[in-house]
CSV table of C-alpha atoms in Angstrom, one decimal:
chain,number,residue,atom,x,y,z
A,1,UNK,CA,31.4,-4.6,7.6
A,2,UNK,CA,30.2,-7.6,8.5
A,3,UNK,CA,32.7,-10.5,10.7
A,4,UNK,CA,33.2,-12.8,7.7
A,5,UNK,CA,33.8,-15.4,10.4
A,6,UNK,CA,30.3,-15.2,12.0
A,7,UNK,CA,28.3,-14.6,8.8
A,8,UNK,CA,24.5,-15.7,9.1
A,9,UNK,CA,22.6,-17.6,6.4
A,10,UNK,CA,20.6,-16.3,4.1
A,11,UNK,CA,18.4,-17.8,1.7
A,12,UNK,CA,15.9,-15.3,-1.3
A,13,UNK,CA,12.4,-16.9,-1.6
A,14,UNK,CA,10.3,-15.0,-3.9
A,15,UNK,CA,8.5,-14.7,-7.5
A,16,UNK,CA,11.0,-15.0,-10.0
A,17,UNK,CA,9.1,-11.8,-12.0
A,18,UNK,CA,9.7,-9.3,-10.2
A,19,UNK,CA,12.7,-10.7,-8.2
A,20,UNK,CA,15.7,-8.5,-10.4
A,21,UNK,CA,13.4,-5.3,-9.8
A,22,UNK,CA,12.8,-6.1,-6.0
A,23,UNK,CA,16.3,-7.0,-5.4
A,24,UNK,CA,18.8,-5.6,-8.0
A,25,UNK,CA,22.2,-6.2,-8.5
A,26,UNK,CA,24.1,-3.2,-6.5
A,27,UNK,CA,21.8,-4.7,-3.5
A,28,UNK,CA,22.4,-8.3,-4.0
A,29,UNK,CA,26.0,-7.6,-4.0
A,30,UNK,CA,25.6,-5.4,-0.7
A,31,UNK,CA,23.7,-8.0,0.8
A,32,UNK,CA,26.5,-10.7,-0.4
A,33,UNK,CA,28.9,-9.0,1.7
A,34,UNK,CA,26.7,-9.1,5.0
A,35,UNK,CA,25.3,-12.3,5.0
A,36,UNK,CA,26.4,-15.7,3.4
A,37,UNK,CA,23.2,-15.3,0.7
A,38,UNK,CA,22.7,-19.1,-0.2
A,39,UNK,CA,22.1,-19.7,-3.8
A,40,UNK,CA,20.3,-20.3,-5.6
A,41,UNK,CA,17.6,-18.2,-4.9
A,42,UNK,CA,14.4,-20.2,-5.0
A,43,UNK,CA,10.1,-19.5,-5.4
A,44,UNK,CA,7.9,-20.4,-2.7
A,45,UNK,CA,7.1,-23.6,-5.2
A,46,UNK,CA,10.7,-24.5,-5.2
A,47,UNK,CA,10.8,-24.1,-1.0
A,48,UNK,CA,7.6,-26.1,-1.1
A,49,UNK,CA,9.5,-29.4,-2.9
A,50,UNK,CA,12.6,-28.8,-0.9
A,51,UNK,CA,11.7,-27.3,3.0
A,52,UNK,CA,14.6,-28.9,4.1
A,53,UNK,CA,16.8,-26.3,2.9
A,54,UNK,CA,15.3,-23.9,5.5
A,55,UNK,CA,17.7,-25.8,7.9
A,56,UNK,CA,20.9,-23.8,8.1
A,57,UNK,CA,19.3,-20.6,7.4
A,58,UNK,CA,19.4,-17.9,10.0
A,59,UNK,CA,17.8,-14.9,7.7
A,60,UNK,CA,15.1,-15.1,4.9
A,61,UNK,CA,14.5,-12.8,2.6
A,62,UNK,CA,11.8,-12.4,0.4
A,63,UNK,CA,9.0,-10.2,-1.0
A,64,UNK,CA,6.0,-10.8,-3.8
A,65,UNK,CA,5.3,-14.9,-3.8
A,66,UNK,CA,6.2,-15.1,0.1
A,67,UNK,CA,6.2,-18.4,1.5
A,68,UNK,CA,3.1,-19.1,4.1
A,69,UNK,CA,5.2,-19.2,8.0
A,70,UNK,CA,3.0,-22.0,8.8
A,71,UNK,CA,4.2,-24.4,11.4
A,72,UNK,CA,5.1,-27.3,8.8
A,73,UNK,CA,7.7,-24.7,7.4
A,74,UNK,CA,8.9,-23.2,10.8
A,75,UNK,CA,10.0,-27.3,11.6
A,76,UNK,CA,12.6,-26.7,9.1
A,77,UNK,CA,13.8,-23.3,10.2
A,78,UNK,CA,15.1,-23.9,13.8
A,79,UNK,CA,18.1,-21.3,13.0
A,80,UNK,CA,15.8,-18.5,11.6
A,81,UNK,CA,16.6,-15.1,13.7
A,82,UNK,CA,14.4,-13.1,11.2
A,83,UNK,CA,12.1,-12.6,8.1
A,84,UNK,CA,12.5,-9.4,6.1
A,85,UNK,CA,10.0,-9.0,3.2
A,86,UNK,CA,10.3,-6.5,0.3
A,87,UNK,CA,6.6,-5.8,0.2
A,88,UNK,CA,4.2,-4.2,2.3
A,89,UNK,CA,1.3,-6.0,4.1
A,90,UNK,CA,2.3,-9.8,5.8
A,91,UNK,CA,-1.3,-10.8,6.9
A,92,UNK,CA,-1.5,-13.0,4.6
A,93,UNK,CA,2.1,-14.7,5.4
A,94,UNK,CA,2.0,-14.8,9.2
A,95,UNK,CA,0.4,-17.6,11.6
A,96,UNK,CA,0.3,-17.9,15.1
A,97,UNK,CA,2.9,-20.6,14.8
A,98,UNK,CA,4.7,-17.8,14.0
A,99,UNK,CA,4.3,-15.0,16.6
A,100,UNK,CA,4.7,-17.8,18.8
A,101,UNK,CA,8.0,-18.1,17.7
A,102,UNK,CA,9.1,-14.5,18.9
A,103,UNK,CA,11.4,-14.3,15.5
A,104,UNK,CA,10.7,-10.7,14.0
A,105,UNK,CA,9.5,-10.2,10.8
A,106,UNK,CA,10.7,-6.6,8.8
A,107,UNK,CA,8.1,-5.1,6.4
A,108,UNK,CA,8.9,-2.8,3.2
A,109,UNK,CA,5.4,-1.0,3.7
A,110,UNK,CA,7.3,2.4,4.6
A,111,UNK,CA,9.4,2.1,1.3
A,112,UNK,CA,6.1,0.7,-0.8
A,113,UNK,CA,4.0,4.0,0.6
A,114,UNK,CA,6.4,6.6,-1.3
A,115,UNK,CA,4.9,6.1,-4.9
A,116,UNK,CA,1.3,5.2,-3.4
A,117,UNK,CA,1.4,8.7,-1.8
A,118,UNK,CA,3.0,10.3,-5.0
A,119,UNK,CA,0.4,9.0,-6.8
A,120,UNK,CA,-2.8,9.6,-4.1
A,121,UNK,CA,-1.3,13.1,-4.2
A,122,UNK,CA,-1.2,13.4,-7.9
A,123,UNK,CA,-4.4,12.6,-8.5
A,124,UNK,CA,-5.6,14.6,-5.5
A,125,UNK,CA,-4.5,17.9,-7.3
A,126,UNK,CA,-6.3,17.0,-10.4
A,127,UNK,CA,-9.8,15.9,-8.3
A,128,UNK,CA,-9.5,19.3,-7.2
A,129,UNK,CA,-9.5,20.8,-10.8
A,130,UNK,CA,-12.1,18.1,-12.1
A,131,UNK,CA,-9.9,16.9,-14.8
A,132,UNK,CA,-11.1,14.0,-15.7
A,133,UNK,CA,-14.8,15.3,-15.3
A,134,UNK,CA,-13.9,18.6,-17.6
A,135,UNK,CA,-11.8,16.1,-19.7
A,136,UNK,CA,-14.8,13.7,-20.3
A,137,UNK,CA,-17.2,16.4,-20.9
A,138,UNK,CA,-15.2,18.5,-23.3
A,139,UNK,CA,-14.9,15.7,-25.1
A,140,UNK,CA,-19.1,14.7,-25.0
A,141,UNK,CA,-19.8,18.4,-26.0
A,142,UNK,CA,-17.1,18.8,-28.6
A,143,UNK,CA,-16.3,22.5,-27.2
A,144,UNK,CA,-14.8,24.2,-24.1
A,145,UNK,CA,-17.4,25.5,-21.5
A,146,UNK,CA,-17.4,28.9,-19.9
A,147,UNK,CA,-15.4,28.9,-17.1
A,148,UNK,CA,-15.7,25.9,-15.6
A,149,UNK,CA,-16.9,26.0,-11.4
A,150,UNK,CA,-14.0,23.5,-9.5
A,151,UNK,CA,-12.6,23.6,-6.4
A,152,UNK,CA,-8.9,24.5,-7.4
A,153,UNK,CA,-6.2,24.4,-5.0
A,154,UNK,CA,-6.8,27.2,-2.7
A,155,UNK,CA,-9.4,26.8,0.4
A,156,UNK,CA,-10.8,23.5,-0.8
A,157,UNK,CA,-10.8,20.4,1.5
A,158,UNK,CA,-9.2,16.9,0.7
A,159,UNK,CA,-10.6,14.5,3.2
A,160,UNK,CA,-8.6,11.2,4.3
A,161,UNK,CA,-10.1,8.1,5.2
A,162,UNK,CA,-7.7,6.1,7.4
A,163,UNK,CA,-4.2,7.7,8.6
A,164,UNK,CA,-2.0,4.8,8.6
A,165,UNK,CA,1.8,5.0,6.9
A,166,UNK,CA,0.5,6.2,3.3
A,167,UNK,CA,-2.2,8.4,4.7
A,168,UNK,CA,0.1,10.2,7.1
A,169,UNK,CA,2.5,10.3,4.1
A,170,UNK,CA,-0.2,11.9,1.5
A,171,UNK,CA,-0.9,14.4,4.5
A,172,UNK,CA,2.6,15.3,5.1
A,173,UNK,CA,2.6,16.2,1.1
A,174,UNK,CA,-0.8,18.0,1.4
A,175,UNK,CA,1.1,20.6,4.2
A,176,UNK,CA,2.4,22.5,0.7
A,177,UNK,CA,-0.8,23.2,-0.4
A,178,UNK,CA,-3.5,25.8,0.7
A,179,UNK,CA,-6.3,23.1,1.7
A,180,UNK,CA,-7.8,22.5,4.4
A,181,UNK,CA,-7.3,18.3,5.3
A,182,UNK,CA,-9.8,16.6,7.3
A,183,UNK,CA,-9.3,12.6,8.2
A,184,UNK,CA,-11.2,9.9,9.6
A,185,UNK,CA,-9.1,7.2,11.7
A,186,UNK,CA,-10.9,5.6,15.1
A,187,UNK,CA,-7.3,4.8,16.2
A,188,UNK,CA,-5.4,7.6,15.4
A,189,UNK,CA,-3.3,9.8,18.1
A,190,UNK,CA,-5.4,12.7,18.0
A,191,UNK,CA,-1.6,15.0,19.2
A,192,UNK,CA,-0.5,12.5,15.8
A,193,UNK,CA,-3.1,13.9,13.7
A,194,UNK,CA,-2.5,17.6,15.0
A,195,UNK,CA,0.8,17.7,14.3
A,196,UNK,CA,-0.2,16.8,10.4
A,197,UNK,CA,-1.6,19.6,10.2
A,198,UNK,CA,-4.8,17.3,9.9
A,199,UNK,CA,-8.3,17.8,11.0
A,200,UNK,CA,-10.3,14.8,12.4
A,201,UNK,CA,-13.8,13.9,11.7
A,202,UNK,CA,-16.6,11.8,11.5
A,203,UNK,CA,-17.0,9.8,8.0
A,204,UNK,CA,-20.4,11.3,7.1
A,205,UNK,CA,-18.9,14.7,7.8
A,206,UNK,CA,-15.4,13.1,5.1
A,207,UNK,CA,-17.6,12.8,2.4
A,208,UNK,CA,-19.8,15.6,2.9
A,209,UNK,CA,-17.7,18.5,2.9
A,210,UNK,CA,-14.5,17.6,0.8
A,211,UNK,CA,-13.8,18.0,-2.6
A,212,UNK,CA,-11.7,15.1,-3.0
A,213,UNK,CA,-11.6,11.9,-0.8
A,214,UNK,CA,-9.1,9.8,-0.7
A,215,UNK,CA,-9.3,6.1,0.9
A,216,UNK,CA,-6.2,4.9,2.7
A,217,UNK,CA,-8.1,2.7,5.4
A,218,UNK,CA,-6.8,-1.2,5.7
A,219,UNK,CA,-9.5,-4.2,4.8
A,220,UNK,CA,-10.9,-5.0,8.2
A,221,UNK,CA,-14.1,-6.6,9.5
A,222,UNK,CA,-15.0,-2.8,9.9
A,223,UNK,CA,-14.0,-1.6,6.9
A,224,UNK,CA,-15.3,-4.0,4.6
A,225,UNK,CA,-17.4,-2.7,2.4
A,226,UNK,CA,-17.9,0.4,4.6
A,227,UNK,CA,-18.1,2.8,0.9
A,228,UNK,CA,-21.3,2.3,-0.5
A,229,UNK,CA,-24.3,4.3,-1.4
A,230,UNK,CA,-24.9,6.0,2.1
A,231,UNK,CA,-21.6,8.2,1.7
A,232,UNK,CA,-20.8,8.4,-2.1
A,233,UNK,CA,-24.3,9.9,-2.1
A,234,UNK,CA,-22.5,12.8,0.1
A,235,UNK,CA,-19.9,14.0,-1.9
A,236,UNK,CA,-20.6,17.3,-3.5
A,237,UNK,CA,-21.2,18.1,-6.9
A,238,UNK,CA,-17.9,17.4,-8.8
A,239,UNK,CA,-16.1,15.1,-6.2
A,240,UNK,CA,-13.5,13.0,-7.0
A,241,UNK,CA,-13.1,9.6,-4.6
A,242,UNK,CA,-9.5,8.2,-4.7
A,243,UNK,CA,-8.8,4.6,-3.5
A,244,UNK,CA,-5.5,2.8,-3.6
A,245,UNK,CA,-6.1,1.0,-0.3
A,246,UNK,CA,-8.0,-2.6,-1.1
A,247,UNK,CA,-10.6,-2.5,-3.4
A,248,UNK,CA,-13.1,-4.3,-0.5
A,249,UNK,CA,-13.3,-1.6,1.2
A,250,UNK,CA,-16.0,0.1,-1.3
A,251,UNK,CA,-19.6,-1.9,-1.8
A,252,UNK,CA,-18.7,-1.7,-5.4
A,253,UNK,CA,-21.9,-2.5,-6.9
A,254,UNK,CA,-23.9,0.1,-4.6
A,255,UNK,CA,-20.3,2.4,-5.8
A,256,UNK,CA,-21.4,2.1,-9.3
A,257,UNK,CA,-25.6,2.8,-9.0
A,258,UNK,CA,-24.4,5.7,-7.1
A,259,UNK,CA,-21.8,6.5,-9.9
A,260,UNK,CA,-24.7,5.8,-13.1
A,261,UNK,CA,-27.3,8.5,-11.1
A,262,UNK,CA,-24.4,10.9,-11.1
A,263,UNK,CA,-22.1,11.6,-13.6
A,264,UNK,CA,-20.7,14.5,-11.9
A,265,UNK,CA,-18.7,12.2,-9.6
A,266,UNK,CA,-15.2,11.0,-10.6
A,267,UNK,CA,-13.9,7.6,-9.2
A,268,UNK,CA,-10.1,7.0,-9.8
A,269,UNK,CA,-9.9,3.4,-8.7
A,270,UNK,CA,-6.0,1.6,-8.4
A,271,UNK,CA,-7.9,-1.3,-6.5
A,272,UNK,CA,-10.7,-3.3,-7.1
A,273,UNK,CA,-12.7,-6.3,-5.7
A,274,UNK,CA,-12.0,-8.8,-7.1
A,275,UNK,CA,-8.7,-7.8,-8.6
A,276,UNK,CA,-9.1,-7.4,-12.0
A,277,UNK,CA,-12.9,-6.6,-12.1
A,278,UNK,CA,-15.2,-9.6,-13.4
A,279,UNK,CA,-15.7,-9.7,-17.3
A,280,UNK,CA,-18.3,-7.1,-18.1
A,281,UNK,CA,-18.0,-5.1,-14.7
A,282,UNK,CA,-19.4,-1.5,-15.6
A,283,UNK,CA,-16.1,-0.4,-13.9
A,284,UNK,CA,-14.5,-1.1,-17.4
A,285,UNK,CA,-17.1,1.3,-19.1
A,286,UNK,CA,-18.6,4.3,-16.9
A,287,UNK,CA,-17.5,7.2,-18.0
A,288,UNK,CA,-16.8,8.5,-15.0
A,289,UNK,CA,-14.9,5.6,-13.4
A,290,UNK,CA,-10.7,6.2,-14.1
A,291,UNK,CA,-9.6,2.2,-13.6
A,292,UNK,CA,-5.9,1.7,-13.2
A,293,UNK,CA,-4.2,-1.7,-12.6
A,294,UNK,CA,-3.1,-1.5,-9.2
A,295,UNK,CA,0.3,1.3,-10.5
A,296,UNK,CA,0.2,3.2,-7.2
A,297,UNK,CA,2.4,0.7,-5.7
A,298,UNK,CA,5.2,0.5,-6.4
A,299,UNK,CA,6.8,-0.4,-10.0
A,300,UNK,CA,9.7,-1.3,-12.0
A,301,UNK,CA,12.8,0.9,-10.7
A,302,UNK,CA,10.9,1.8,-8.1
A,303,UNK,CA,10.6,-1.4,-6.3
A,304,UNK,CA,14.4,-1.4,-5.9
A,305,UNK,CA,13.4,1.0,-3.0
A,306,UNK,CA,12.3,-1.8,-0.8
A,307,UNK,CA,15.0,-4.1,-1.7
A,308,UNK,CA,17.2,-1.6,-0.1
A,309,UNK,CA,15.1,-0.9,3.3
A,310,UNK,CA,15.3,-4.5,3.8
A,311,UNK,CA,19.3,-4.0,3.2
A,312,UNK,CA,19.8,-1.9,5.8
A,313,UNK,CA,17.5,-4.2,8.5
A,314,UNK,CA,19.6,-6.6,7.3
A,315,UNK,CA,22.8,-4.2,8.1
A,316,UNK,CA,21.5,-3.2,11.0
A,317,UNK,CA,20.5,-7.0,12.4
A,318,UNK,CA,24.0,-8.0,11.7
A,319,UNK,CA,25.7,-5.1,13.5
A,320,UNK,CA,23.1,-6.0,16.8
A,321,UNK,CA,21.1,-2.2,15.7
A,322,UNK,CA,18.0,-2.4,16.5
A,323,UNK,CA,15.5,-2.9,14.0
A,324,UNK,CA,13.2,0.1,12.2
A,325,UNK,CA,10.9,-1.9,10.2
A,326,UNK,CA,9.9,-4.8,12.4
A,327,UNK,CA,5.9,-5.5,12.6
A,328,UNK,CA,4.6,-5.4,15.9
A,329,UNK,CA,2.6,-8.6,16.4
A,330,UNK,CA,0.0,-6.6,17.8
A,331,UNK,CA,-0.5,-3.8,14.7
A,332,UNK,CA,-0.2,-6.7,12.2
A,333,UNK,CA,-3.4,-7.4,11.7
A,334,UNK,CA,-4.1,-3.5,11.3
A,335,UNK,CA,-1.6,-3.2,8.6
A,336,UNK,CA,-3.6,-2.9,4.9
């Protein structure tokens, strides 16, 4: 335990929403005996009306409705040793004023890729016995057909596109399964990939030869957009595309000509661009377009996960440990 004579200060700054979910009782009360947690615990709205608050705090904690680390806030922090967030990408929260400060900042993304994976790998299995295609089509026809052609789960290939935490997670899952997986990642460690069990690969060759792809790739300059017509036109008959990444990363419009010309496709989309799709989007009606709001992350009990990964950075920044979860300012930008 913690020297009660040395505590650090902590102050909560997140959405109120999700803020019981995020950071539950058992948790709050573990972190209560760590730090000295300031109270109350306030939004990023509240912060904004009150900076000054920042000035005897040594530890913030947050997670969805992070404050901005701009350098107007920072002038109120001069005690803050670290910045733990209970949520996955901070792109959008970190400046240079910042990383110039040196103060290391602790993401949840490893706790957040758990049910992302569980569900990329969920509907993985059922890409790979056209469910929703056979689903849609019984239901056209009014009658079963004949045995039905799919890939199944035995010598069929699952392609990923981009490697990063949730990709090597999904691959790690794929290992039980009699596929072959093949990935496309520029930056990946090849010895990384190899010991996945993983095959690289070019992205034409991706969507070409596998039966399902799933998109785990971060929004990048590079990425943007880099889905479109060109590669879904690859896919084999039957293919199911999977993306619970960022929604940018697919042209959507040249997405759905692609997915009008062929109904044999199946796109399970978690993300979209924008987020939700624009009134009258097609992505509401084509049949062969499974829309979900963004549920691969994580939800309701399961966000309790990253309250407690940022628990024990906070355990192990109080007993001098060194940190597992810290964002490297150079990867940062990389991170989805």
């Amino acid at each position: 335990m913690a020297d009660t004579t040395r505590m650090l200060n902590a102050q909560l700054v997140m959405e109120e929403g999700r803020r019981a979910d995020v950071y539950p009782a058992p948790v709050i009360e573990d972190i209560g005996r760590l730090v000295n947690l300031r109270a109350p615990a306030l939004t990023r709205e509240a912060l904004r009306r009150d900076p000054a608050v920042l000035e005897e705090v040594d530890v913030l904690l947050t997670g969805w409705g992070a404050p901005v680390l701009d350098a107007e806030l920072l002038a109120h922090a001069p005690r803050l040793k670290a910045v733990m967030v209970a949520a996955g990408s901070v792109r959008h929260l970190t400046t240079p004023e910042f990383w110039a400060r040196g103060v290391p900042i602790v993401t949840a993304a490893a706790a957040n890729a758990v049910p992302v994976a569980e569900f990329s790998l969920a509907q993985i299995l059922l890409g790979l016995k056209q469910v929703h295609r056979q689903g849609r089509e019984v239901a056209a026809r009014g009658k079963f057909p004949h045995d039905p052609r799919v890939a199944g789960g035995y010598g069929s290939r699952v392609g990923l596109l981009g490697l990063g935490e949730i990709g090597r997670l999904v691959a790690e899952h794929l290992r039980h399964f009699d596929i072959e997986v093949l990935a496309c990642d520029p930056v990946i460690d090849p010895a990384l990939a190899a010991g996945l069990g993983v095959r690289l690969t070019g992205v034409e060759e991706l969507f070409t030869a596998c039966d399902v792809v799933s998109v785990h790739a971060p929004l990048l300059p590079e990425t943007e957009g880099l889905v479109g017509k060109r590669l879904m036109s690859l896919l084999p008959e039957g293919a199911t595309l999977i993306n619970t990444a960022r929604g940018a990363v697919l042209n959507e419009p040249e997405v759905i000509g692609v997915l009008w010309d062929r109904s044999d496709l199946t796109a399970v989309l978690d993300v979209t661009w924008p987020e939700p799709p624009d009134p009258g989007s097609a992505l509401f009606t084509l049949p062969n377009v499974v829309l979900t709001p963004h549920l691969a992350g994580a939800m309701g009990g399961e966000r309790a996960r990253l309250g407690e990964l940022v628990r024990d950075e906070l355990r192990r920044l109080v007993n001098g440990e060194p940190l597992r979860h810290a964002v490297e300012p150079t990867r940062a930008a990389t991170r989805a």
